[in-house]
Every structure is written in structure tokens, then in C-alpha cells.
Coordinates of C-alpha atoms (C1' of nucleotides) in Angstrom, one line a residue:
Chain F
X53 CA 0.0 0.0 0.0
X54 CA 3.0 2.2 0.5
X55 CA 6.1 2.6 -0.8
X56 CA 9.8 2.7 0.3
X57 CA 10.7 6.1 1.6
X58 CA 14.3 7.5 -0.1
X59 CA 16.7 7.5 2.3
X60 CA 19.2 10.1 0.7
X61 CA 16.5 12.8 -1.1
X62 CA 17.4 14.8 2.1
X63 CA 13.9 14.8 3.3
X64 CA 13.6 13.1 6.5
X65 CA 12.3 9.2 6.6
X66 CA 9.5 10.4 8.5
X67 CA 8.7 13.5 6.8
X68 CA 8.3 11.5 3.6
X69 CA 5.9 8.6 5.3
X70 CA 4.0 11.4 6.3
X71 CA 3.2 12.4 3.0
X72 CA 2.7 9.6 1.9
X73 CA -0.3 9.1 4.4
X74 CA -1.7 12.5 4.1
X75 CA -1.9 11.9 0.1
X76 CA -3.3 9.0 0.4
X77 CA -6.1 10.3 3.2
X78 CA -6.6 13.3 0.7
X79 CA -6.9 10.9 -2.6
X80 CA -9.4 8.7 -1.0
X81 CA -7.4 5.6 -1.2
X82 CA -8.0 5.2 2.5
X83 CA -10.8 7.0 4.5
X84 CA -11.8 8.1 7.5
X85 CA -12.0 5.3 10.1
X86 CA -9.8 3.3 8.3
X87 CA -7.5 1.2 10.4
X88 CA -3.7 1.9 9.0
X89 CA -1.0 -1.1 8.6
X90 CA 0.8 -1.8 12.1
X91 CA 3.5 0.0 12.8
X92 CA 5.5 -3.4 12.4
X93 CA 4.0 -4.0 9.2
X94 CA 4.5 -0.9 8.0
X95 CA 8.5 -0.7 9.6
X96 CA 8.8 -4.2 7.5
X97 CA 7.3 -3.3 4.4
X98 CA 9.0 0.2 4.0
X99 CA 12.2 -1.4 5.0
X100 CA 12.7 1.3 8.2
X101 CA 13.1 1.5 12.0
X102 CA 9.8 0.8 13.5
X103 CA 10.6 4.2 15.7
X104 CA 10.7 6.1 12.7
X105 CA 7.3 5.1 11.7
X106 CA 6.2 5.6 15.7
X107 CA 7.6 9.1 14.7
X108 CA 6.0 9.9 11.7
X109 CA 2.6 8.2 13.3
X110 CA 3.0 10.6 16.7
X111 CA 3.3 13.7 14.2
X112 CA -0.1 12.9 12.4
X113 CA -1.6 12.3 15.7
X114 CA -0.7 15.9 16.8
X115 CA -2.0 17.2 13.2
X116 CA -5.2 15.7 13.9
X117 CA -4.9 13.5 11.1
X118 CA -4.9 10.2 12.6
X119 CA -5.8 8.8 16.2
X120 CA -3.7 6.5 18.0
X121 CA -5.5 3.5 19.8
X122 CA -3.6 1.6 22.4
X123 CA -3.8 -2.0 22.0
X124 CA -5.9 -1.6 18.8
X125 CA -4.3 -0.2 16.4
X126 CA -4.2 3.4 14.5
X127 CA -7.3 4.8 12.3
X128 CA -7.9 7.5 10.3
X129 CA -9.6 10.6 12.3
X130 CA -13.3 10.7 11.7
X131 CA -13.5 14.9 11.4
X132 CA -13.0 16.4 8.3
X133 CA -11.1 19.3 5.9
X134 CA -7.3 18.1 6.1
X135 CA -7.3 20.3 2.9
X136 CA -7.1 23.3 4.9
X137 CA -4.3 21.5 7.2
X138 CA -2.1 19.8 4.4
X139 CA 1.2 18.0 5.4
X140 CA 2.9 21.2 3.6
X141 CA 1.5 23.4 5.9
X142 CA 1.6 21.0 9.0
X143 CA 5.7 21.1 8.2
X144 CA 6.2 24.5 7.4
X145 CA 4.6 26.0 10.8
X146 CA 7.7 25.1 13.4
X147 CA 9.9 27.1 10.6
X148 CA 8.0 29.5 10.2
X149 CA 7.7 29.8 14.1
X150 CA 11.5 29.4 14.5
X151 CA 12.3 32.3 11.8
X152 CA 9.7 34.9 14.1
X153 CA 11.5 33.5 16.9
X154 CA 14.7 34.6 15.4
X155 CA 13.3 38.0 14.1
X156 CA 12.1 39.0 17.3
X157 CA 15.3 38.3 18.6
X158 CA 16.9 40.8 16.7
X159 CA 14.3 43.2 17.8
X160 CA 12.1 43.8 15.6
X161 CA 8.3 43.9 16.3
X162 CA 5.3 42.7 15.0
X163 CA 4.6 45.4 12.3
X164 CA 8.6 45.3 11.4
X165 CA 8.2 41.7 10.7
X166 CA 4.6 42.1 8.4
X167 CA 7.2 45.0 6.4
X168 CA 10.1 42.9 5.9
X169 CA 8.2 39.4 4.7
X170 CA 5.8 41.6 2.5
X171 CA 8.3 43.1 0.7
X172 CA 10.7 40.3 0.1
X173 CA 7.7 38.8 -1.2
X174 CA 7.6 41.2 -3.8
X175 CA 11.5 40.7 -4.5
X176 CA 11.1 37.4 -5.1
X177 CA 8.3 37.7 -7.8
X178 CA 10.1 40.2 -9.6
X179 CA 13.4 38.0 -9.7
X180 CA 11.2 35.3 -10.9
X181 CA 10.1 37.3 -13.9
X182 CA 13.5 38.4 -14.7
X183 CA 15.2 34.9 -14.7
Chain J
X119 CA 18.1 21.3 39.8
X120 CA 16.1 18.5 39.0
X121 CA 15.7 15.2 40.9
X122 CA 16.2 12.0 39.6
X123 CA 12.6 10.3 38.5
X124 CA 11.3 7.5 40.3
X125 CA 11.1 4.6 37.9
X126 CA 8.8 2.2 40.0
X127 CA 6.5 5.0 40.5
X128 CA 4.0 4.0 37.8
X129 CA 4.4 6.9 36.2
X130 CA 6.3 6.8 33.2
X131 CA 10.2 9.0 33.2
X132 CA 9.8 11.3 30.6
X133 CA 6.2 12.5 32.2
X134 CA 7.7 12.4 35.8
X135 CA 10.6 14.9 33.8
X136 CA 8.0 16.9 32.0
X137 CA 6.0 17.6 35.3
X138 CA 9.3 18.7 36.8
X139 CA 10.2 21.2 33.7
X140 CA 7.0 22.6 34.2
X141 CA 6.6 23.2 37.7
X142 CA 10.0 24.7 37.4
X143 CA 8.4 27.4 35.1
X144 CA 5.3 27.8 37.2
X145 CA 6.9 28.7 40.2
X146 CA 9.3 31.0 38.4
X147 CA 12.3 28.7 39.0
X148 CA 13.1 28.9 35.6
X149 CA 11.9 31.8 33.5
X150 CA 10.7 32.6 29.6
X151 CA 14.0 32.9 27.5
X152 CA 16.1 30.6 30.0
X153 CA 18.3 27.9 28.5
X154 CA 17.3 24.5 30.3
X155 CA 20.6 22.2 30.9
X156 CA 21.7 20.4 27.7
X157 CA 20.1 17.1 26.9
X158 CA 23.4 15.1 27.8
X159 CA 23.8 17.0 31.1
X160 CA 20.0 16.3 32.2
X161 CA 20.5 12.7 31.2
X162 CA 23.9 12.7 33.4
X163 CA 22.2 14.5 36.2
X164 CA 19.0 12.3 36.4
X165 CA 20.8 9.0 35.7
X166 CA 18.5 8.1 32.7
X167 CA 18.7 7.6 29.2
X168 CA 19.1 10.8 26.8
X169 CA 16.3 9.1 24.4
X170 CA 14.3 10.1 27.4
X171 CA 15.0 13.5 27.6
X172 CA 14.8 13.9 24.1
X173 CA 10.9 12.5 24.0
X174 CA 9.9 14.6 27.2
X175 CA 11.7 18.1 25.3
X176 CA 9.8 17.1 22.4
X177 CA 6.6 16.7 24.0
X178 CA 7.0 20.1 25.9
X179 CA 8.1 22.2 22.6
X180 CA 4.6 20.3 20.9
X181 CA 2.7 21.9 23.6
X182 CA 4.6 25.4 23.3
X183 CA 6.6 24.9 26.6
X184 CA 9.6 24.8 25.4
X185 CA 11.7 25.7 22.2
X186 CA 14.5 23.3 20.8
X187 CA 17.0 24.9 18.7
X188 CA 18.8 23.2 16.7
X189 CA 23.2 23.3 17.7
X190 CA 22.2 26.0 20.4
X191 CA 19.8 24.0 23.3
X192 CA 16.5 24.3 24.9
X193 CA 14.8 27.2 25.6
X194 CA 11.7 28.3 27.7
X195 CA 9.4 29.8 25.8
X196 CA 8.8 33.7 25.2
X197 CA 4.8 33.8 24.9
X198 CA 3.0 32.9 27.9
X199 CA 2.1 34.8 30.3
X200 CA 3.6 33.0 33.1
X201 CA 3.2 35.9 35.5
X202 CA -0.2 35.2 36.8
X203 CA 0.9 31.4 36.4
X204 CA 3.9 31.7 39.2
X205 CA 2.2 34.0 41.4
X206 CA -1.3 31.2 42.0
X207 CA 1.0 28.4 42.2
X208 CA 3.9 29.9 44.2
X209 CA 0.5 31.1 46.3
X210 CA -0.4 27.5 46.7
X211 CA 3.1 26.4 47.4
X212 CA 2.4 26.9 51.2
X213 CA -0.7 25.9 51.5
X214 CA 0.2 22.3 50.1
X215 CA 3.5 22.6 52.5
X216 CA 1.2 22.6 55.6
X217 CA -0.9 20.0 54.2
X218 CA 1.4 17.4 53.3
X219 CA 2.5 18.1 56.9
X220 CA -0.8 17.5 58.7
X221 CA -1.1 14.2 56.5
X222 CA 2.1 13.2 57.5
X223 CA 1.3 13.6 61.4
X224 CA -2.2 12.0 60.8
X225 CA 0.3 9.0 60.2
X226 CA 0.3 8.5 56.3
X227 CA 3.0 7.8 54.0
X228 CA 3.5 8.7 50.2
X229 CA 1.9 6.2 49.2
X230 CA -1.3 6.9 51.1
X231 CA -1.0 10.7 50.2
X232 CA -0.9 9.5 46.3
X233 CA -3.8 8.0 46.7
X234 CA -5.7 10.0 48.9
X235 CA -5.6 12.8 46.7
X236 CA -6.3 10.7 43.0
X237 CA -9.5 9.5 44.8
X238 CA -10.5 13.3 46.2
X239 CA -9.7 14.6 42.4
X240 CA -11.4 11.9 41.0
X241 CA -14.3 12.2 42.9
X242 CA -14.3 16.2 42.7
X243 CA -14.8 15.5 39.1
X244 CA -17.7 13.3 39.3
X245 CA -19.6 15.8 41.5
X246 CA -18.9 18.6 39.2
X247 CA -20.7 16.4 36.3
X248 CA -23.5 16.0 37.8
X249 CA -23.9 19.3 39.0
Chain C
X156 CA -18.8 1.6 42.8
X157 CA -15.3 2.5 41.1
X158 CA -14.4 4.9 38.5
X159 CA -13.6 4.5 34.8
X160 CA -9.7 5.2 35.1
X161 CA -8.1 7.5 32.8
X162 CA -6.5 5.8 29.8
X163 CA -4.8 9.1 28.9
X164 CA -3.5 9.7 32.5
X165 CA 0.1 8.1 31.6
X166 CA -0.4 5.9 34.7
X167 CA -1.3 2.8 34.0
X168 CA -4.9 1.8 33.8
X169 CA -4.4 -1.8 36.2
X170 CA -2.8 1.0 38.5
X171 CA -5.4 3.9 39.2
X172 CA -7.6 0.1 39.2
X173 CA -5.4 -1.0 42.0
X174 CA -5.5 2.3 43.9
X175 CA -8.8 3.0 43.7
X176 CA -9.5 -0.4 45.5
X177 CA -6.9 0.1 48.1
X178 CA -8.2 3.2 48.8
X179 CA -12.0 1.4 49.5
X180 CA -10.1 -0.4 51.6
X181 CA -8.8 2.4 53.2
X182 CA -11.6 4.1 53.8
X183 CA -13.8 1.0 54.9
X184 CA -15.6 0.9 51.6
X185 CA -15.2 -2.6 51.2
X186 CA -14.2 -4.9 54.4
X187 CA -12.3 -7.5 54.8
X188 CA -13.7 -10.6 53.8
X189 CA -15.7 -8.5 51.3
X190 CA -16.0 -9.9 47.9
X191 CA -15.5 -7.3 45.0
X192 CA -17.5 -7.1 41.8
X193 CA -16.2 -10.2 39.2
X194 CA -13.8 -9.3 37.1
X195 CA -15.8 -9.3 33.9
X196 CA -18.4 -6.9 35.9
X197 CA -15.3 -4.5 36.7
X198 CA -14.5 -4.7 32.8
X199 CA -17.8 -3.4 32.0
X200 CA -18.5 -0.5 34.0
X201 CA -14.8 1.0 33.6
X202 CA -15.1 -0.2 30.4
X203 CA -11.6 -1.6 29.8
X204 CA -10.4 -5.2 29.2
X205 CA -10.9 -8.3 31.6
X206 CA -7.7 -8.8 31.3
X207 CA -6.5 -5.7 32.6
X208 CA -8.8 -6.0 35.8
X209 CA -7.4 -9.5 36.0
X210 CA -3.9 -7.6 35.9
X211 CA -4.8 -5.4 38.8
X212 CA -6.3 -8.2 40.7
X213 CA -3.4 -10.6 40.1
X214 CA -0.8 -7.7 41.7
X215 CA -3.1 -6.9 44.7
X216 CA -3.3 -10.7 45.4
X217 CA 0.9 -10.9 45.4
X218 CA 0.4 -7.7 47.8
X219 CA -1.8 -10.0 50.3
X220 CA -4.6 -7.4 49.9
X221 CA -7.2 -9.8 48.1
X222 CA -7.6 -13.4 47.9
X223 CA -8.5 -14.8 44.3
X224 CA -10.6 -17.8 45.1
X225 CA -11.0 -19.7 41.9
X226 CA -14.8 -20.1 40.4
X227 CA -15.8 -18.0 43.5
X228 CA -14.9 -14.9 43.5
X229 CA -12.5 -12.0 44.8
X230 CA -12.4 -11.2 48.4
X231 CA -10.7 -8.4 50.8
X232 CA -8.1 -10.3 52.8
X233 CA -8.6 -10.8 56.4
X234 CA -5.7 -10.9 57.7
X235 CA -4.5 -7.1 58.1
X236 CA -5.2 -4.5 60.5
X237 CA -7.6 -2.0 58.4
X238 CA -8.9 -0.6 61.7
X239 CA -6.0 2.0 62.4
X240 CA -5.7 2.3 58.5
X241 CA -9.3 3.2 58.1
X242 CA -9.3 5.9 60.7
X243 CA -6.6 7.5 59.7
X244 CA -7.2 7.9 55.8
X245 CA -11.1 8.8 56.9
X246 CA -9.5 11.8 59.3
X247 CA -7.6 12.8 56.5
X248 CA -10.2 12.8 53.9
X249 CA -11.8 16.2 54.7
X250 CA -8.2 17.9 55.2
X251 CA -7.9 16.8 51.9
X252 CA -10.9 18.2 50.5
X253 CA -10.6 21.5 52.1
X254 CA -6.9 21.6 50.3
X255 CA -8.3 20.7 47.4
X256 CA -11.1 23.4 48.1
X257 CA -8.2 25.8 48.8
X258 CA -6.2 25.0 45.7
X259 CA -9.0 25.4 43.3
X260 CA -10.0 28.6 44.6
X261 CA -6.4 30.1 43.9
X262 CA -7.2 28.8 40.4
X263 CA -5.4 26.0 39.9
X264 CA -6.7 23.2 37.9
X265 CA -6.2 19.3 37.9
X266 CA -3.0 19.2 36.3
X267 CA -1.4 21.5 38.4
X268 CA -2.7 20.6 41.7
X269 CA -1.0 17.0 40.4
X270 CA 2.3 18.7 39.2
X271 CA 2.3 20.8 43.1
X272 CA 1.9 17.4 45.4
X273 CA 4.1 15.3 43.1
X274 CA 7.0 18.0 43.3
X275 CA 6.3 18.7 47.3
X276 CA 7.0 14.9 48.2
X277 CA 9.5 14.8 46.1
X278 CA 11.5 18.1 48.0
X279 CA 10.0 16.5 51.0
X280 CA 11.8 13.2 50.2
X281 CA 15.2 15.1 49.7
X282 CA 14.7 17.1 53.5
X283 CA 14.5 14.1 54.5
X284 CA 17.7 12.3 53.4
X285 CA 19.6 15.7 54.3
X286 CA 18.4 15.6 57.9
Chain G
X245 CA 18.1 -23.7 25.2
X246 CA 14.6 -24.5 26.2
X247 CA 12.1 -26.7 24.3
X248 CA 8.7 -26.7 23.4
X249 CA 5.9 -27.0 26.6
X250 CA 3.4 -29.7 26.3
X251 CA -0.2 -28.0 25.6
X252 CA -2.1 -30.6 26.6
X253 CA -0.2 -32.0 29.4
X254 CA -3.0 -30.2 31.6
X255 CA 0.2 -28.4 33.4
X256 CA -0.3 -24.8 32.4
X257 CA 2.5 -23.9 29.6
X258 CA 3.5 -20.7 31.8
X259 CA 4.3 -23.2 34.5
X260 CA 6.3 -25.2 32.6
X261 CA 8.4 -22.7 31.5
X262 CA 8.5 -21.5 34.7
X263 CA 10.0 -25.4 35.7
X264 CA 12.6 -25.3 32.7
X265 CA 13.5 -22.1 33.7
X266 CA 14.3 -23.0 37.3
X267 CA 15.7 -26.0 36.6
X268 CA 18.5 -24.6 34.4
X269 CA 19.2 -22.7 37.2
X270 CA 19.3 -25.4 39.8
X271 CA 21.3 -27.4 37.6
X272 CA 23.7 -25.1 36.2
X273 CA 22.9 -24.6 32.9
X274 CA 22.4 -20.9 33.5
X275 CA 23.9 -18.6 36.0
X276 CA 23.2 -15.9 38.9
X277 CA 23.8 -12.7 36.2
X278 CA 23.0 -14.4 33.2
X279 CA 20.8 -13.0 30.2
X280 CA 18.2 -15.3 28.8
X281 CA 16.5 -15.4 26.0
X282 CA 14.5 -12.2 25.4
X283 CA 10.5 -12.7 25.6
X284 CA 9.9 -12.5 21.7
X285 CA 12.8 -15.5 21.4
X286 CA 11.2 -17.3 23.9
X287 CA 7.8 -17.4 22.2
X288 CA 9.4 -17.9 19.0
X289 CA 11.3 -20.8 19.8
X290 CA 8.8 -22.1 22.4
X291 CA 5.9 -21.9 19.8
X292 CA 3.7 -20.1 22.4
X293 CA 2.7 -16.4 22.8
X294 CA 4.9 -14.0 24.5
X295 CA 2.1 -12.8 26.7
X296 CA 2.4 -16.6 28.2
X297 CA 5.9 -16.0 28.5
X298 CA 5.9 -12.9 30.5
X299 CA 3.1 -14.6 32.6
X300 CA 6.0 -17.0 33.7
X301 CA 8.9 -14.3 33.9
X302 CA 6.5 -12.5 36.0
X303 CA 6.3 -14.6 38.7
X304 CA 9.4 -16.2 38.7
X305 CA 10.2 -12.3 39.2
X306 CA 7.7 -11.9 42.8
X307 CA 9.4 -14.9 43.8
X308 CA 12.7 -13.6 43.4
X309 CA 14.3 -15.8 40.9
X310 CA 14.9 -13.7 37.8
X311 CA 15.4 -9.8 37.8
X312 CA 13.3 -8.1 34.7
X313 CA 14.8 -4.8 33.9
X314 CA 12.8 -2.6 31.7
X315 CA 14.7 -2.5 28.1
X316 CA 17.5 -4.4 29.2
X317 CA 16.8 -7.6 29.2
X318 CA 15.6 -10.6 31.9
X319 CA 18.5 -11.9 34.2
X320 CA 19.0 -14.6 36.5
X321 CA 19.0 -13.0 40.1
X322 CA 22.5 -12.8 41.6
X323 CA 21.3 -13.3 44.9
X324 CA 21.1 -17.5 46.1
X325 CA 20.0 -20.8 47.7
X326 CA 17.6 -21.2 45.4
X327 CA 17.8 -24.6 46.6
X328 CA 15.8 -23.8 49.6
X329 CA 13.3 -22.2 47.1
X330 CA 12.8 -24.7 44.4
X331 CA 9.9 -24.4 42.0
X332 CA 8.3 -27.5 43.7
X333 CA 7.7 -25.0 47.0
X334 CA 6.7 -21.8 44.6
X335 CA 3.9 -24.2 43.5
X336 CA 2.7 -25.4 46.8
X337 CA 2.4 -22.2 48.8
X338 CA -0.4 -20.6 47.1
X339 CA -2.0 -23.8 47.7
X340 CA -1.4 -24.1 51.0
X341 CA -2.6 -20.7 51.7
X342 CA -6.0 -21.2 50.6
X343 CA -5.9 -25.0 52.1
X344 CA -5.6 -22.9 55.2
X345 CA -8.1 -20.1 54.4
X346 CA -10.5 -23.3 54.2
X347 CA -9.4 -24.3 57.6
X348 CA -10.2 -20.8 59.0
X349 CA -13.5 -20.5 57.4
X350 CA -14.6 -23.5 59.2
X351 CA -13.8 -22.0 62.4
X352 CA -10.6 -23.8 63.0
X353 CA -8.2 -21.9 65.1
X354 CA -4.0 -22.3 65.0
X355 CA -3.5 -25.2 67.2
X356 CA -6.7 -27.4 65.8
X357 CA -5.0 -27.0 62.3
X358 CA -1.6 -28.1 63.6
X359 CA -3.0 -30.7 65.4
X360 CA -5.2 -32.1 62.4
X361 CA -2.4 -31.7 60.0
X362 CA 0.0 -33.7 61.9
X363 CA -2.3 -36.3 63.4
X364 CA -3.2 -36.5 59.2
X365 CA 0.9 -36.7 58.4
X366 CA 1.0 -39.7 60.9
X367 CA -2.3 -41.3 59.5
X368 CA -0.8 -41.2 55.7
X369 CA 3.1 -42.8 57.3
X370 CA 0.9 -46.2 58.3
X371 CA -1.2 -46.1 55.2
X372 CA 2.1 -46.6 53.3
X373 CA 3.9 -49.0 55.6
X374 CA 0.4 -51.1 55.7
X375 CA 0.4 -51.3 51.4
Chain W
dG292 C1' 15.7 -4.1 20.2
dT293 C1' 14.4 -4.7 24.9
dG294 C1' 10.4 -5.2 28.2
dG295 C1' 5.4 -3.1 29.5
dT296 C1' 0.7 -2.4 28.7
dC297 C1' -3.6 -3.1 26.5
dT298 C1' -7.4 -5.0 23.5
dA299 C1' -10.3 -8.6 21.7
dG300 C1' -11.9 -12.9 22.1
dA301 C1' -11.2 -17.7 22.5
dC302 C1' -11.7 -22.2 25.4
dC303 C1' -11.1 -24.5 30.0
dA304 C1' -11.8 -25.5 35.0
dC305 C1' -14.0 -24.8 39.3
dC306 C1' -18.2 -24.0 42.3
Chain X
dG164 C1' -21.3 -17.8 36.6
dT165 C1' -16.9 -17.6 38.7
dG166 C1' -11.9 -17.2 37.7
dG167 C1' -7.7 -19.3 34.7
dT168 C1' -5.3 -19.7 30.7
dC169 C1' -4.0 -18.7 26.1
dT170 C1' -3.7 -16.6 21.5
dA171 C1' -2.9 -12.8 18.2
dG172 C1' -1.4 -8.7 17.7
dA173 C1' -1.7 -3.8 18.7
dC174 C1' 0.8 0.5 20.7
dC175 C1' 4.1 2.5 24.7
dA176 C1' 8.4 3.2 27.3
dC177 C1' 13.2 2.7 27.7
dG178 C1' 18.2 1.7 26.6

DNA sequence: GTGGTCTAGACCACC
DNA sequence: GTGGTCTAGACCACG
């Protein structure tokens, strides 16, 4: 059902099972209230540390995404819209919290911040036409 | 400045070290912006394994306790407003002080106290339900 | 006549079981020579496994605190002294509850009530050893 | 190391293990410090399910003969006279205790038990001598 | 990779 | 109807 992460694309093991869950949740190929593979199973088939599936597992639990059962198994959360919460946005929030972290470090304040991103937004659109 | 966990407690180490963490911050023992001790040291210090500190940390920073940063160490976080936090529990502080105590000269041992209480909150919470 | 535990609680579920018939004892609840509810009538109404009553049963019974008769039931042990026990746990019951009282009137909520006890015994425990 | 318990020998498999265990001890085969097998092993090798193998490390553990430490491993106990403490007694105290609960429920105090249980000891010698 | 806990559900033995 | 044992297999904690 899934398939062997990459081990040297430089995306972490994890990260990369991850997706591979949220896609399939968000193609339909399984659906809410499904019950996932073991985490043995799925340690075996993918060819990986079974901790590094507990990882990616404990991740999708905090996202909402799935729901951990003890002594049962794991399962697809019933709610609903994990279009609005992909796994793109799930993993850009801590860097995007580390980065303010950093910013505010150096000082600067809220509506310093708004300035800087918004107009290194623009930047980068208009290097993107020139290129 | 932190004790070593008991491990036949029941309770599992890296709660017993997340409890800890965060009482530290509550009574203002440790303050927003601090640097906690590095993973090796509090693994040194408490006698347990640093796969255990590492799983308590990251529990803490997923609840916005703490902030691990990469090649520099563990920080408390900046946001909350701890103020109000320290001041109820170091209020309390006293109060449980002189509790404990009477318990203790009513004859009861840890054990007993453990127990006593879990029951009291247990049943405090049942009472407030049906109210 | 005993309390769904809380499987979230990180203590053990065949533990809060345990304490929360100890504590019956305690409290003269149940008396020795007592039987308890059978173990798949626990398993119902905390809803959990019979196995994990059985668990908490099997432990207590290696404690001395009930005696598993086989096809008859579960019974509170004789043996013990639960007189002196009783009285003292009931004469510290309502010095608990006004603590509790206390404590949740400064604002404090479950968790931290839990986090303030835990980390008093624990600093009690090291007065101790220093004196 | 070990070999396969007999499922129908009407001896629970946990207590056979438990026997094979002890007597590997007794006899030298293992010794005090030793590792053995790790539960999964066991089960594999044994053809049984770990859960029936913990069942027997468990209470070889309450009675002191093996030492289980969490994530480690399961080792012989370095302590000794095990002799004293053979398997053979493990089995008959639990039986002997509620052999004597009997007693008690009848109304039988201390000195009427001794008393039958001897006068029964001698009754059983003649029996022998007489076939 | 170790042991620890838990679920679900089976069949057996004792009273 | 009680407890006793066992299986199959899940996740959890720790080293």
C-alpha cells in the first residue's frame, strides 16, 4: 500500500511517510475510520526503524490527522477538511515559528516583521520574472 | 536542579521529567527565555537515558513549553504569560506545604497521600458532572 | 462503585484500578472478607479489558490485599489491620478536600494541583535524606 | 536452550516454562547474572505467545528468581540458595494458603489446624507401611 | 531491540 | 457464573 521512503532525497524518513499518508487520506485511497498497517508491518514493508514510523505516526496524531489507539491499532480521524491543514502546511509552521523566533530576537516587532516578509515577497516575484 | 525520576513509580520517566520542567516554570524557577541544561547533562544529572530526555523536550516544545533549537539548546518559551501562572502556584506552594505536613502527622506515607488525593480529584470531578 | 480510570493519564490503567480499591479499603468501603464485583463486571462498567482487571487483581493478590478464590470470587483479605488504616485515611479525607477546596479557589486546575503534590514529596523526600 | 511445553499436558504452559527455567538454574545450565532469552525469542522458539511468557517471567520475578529490567533484558537473580526455594515450593504455597483459608473458614483456630495436620501426616506414614 | 501495557476474544476448570 | 489460561497482535516506554 505504501512505498519505500528515499533514504538520501534529504527529506527526512518520516517526513516523507507522512506524506505519503496525508496523500493518500486526501486521494481517498484510504478514508476516514480506516484502520492503518501496524506500525510493524509498516517498519517491514518500508524497510525502516519501526521508531521512525512511531515518529511519523506521533506527528499525524498531533496534526489531527490520525488517532492512535492503544492495543488496537491506528485509524484514520473521523473529522473532516485536512485540505485546509495539508502536510505542507503542517511542516512549514515550526519554521516559520523558529524564523519569528529569530526575528524577534533581533528586535524587531510585530509590524517590522509584516514589512520585511511583504516586501521580500515582492523581491522574489520580480526575480522570478527576470530569470 | 532536578531530581532523579522514580522509575517504580508508575508513572512513566519522561512525564515524571515533564511535570518537573514545568513546575519549574510555574513557580518561576526557571523563566521565559532561560536555557534549560543540555540534553546530555540532564541525562547525566537524572541517571536516565538521553532518548528520554529527548521524547519529554519534544513533548514540551509540541505543547509550546519549550523551544528546541537546533546546535544551540532548549529554551523556555517567550509567549506565555507565566506571570499570573507563578504568582497562584507559588500562592499555593504553602498551603500544600502545611498539608502534606498534617497528613504526614495523621500517620500517612507517600503512598497513602498519592492515593488519597487521585480519589478526592477523581471524585471532585464526578460531582462537578452531575452538578 | 469505582471509577472508569483514565486511559490518557500516563499511569497505567491496572494502577489507578489497584489504587482505587486500596483506597476502599482504606476508607472501609469494602471490608475485609468482602467480595468485589467479578472481574468481567469491573471490565464493564470502567469499560476496559478483563484482562487488565485481571492484571490489577493478580498484583493486589501478590500484595496479600485480596484473595482470588478460583470459580468463587474476589475477596478483601482478612488478615490485616484495616482498623488504624481506616481511621486515619477517613480523618484525613476532609483535610484533603478543604486543600483541594483551597487550591482550586487560587485557580489551579487538575493538572497543576497534580504537578504541586508530586513535586512537594518529592522536596520533602530530599529534606529528609539531608536531615 | 529450552524446548517446546506440552499443551495438553494439563500443566499450564506458563508453568512449565516457569520449571525449565528453574531448573536450568538449579542445575547449572544458566547462571546468577545471566541473560536469557529475550521474551519474543522465547515465544518464537517455544511456539507459544509471548504474553504466556511474560506470565512466567513475572512470577518467577515476585518470587525472586529472575530480575526483569525494563529495556535491558531478563536476568538470572544474583542473589542465592535457590535450593531452599525450588519451584516445587513456589507451586505449593499458594495452595497451602488457601488450604488454610478453608481451615479458617470452618472456624478452625492455629493449634486445631496443627494438630489435624500432623495427626493426618502420621495417618498417611501407616497407610504406606500397611500397602 | 528490549520489556510493558492493553485489547479482543477464545476455550477450560471450578463451584 | 466464577476465575484461569492462552492466542494474536496492537501501541508504549526505555536503553
Amino acid at each position: 500500500m505504501f512505498h519505500k521512503p528515499n533514504p538520501s532525497s534529504g527529506i527526512p524518513i518520516y517526513r516523507q511517510l507522512m506524506d505519503q499518508i496525508t496523500h493518500a487520506i486526501e486521494t481517498g485511497a484510504v478514508r476516514p475510520g480506516d484502520q492503518l498497517p501496524g506500525i510493524r508491518t509498516l517498519a517491514e514493508q518500508l524497510v525502516i526503524n519501526p521508531n521512525t514510523v512511531v515518529k511519523a505516526l506521533r506527528e499525524l496524531e498531533h496534526a489531527g490527522i490520525v488517532e492512535i489507539r492503544h492495543g488496537a491499532g491506528v485509524f484514520v480521524t473521523q473529522k473532516k477538511n485536512y485540505e485546509t491543514q495539508s502536510t505542507k502546511i503542517i511542516t512549514a509552521q515550526p519554521i516559520a515559528k523558529k524564523f519569528l523566533q529569530k526575528l524577534r530576537e533581533q528586535g524587531l516587532d510585530e509590524e517590522e516583521i509584516r514589512r520585511l516578509i511583504q516586501s521580500e515577497l515582492i523581491d522574489s516575484q520580480h526575480e522570478k520574472k527576470h530569470s
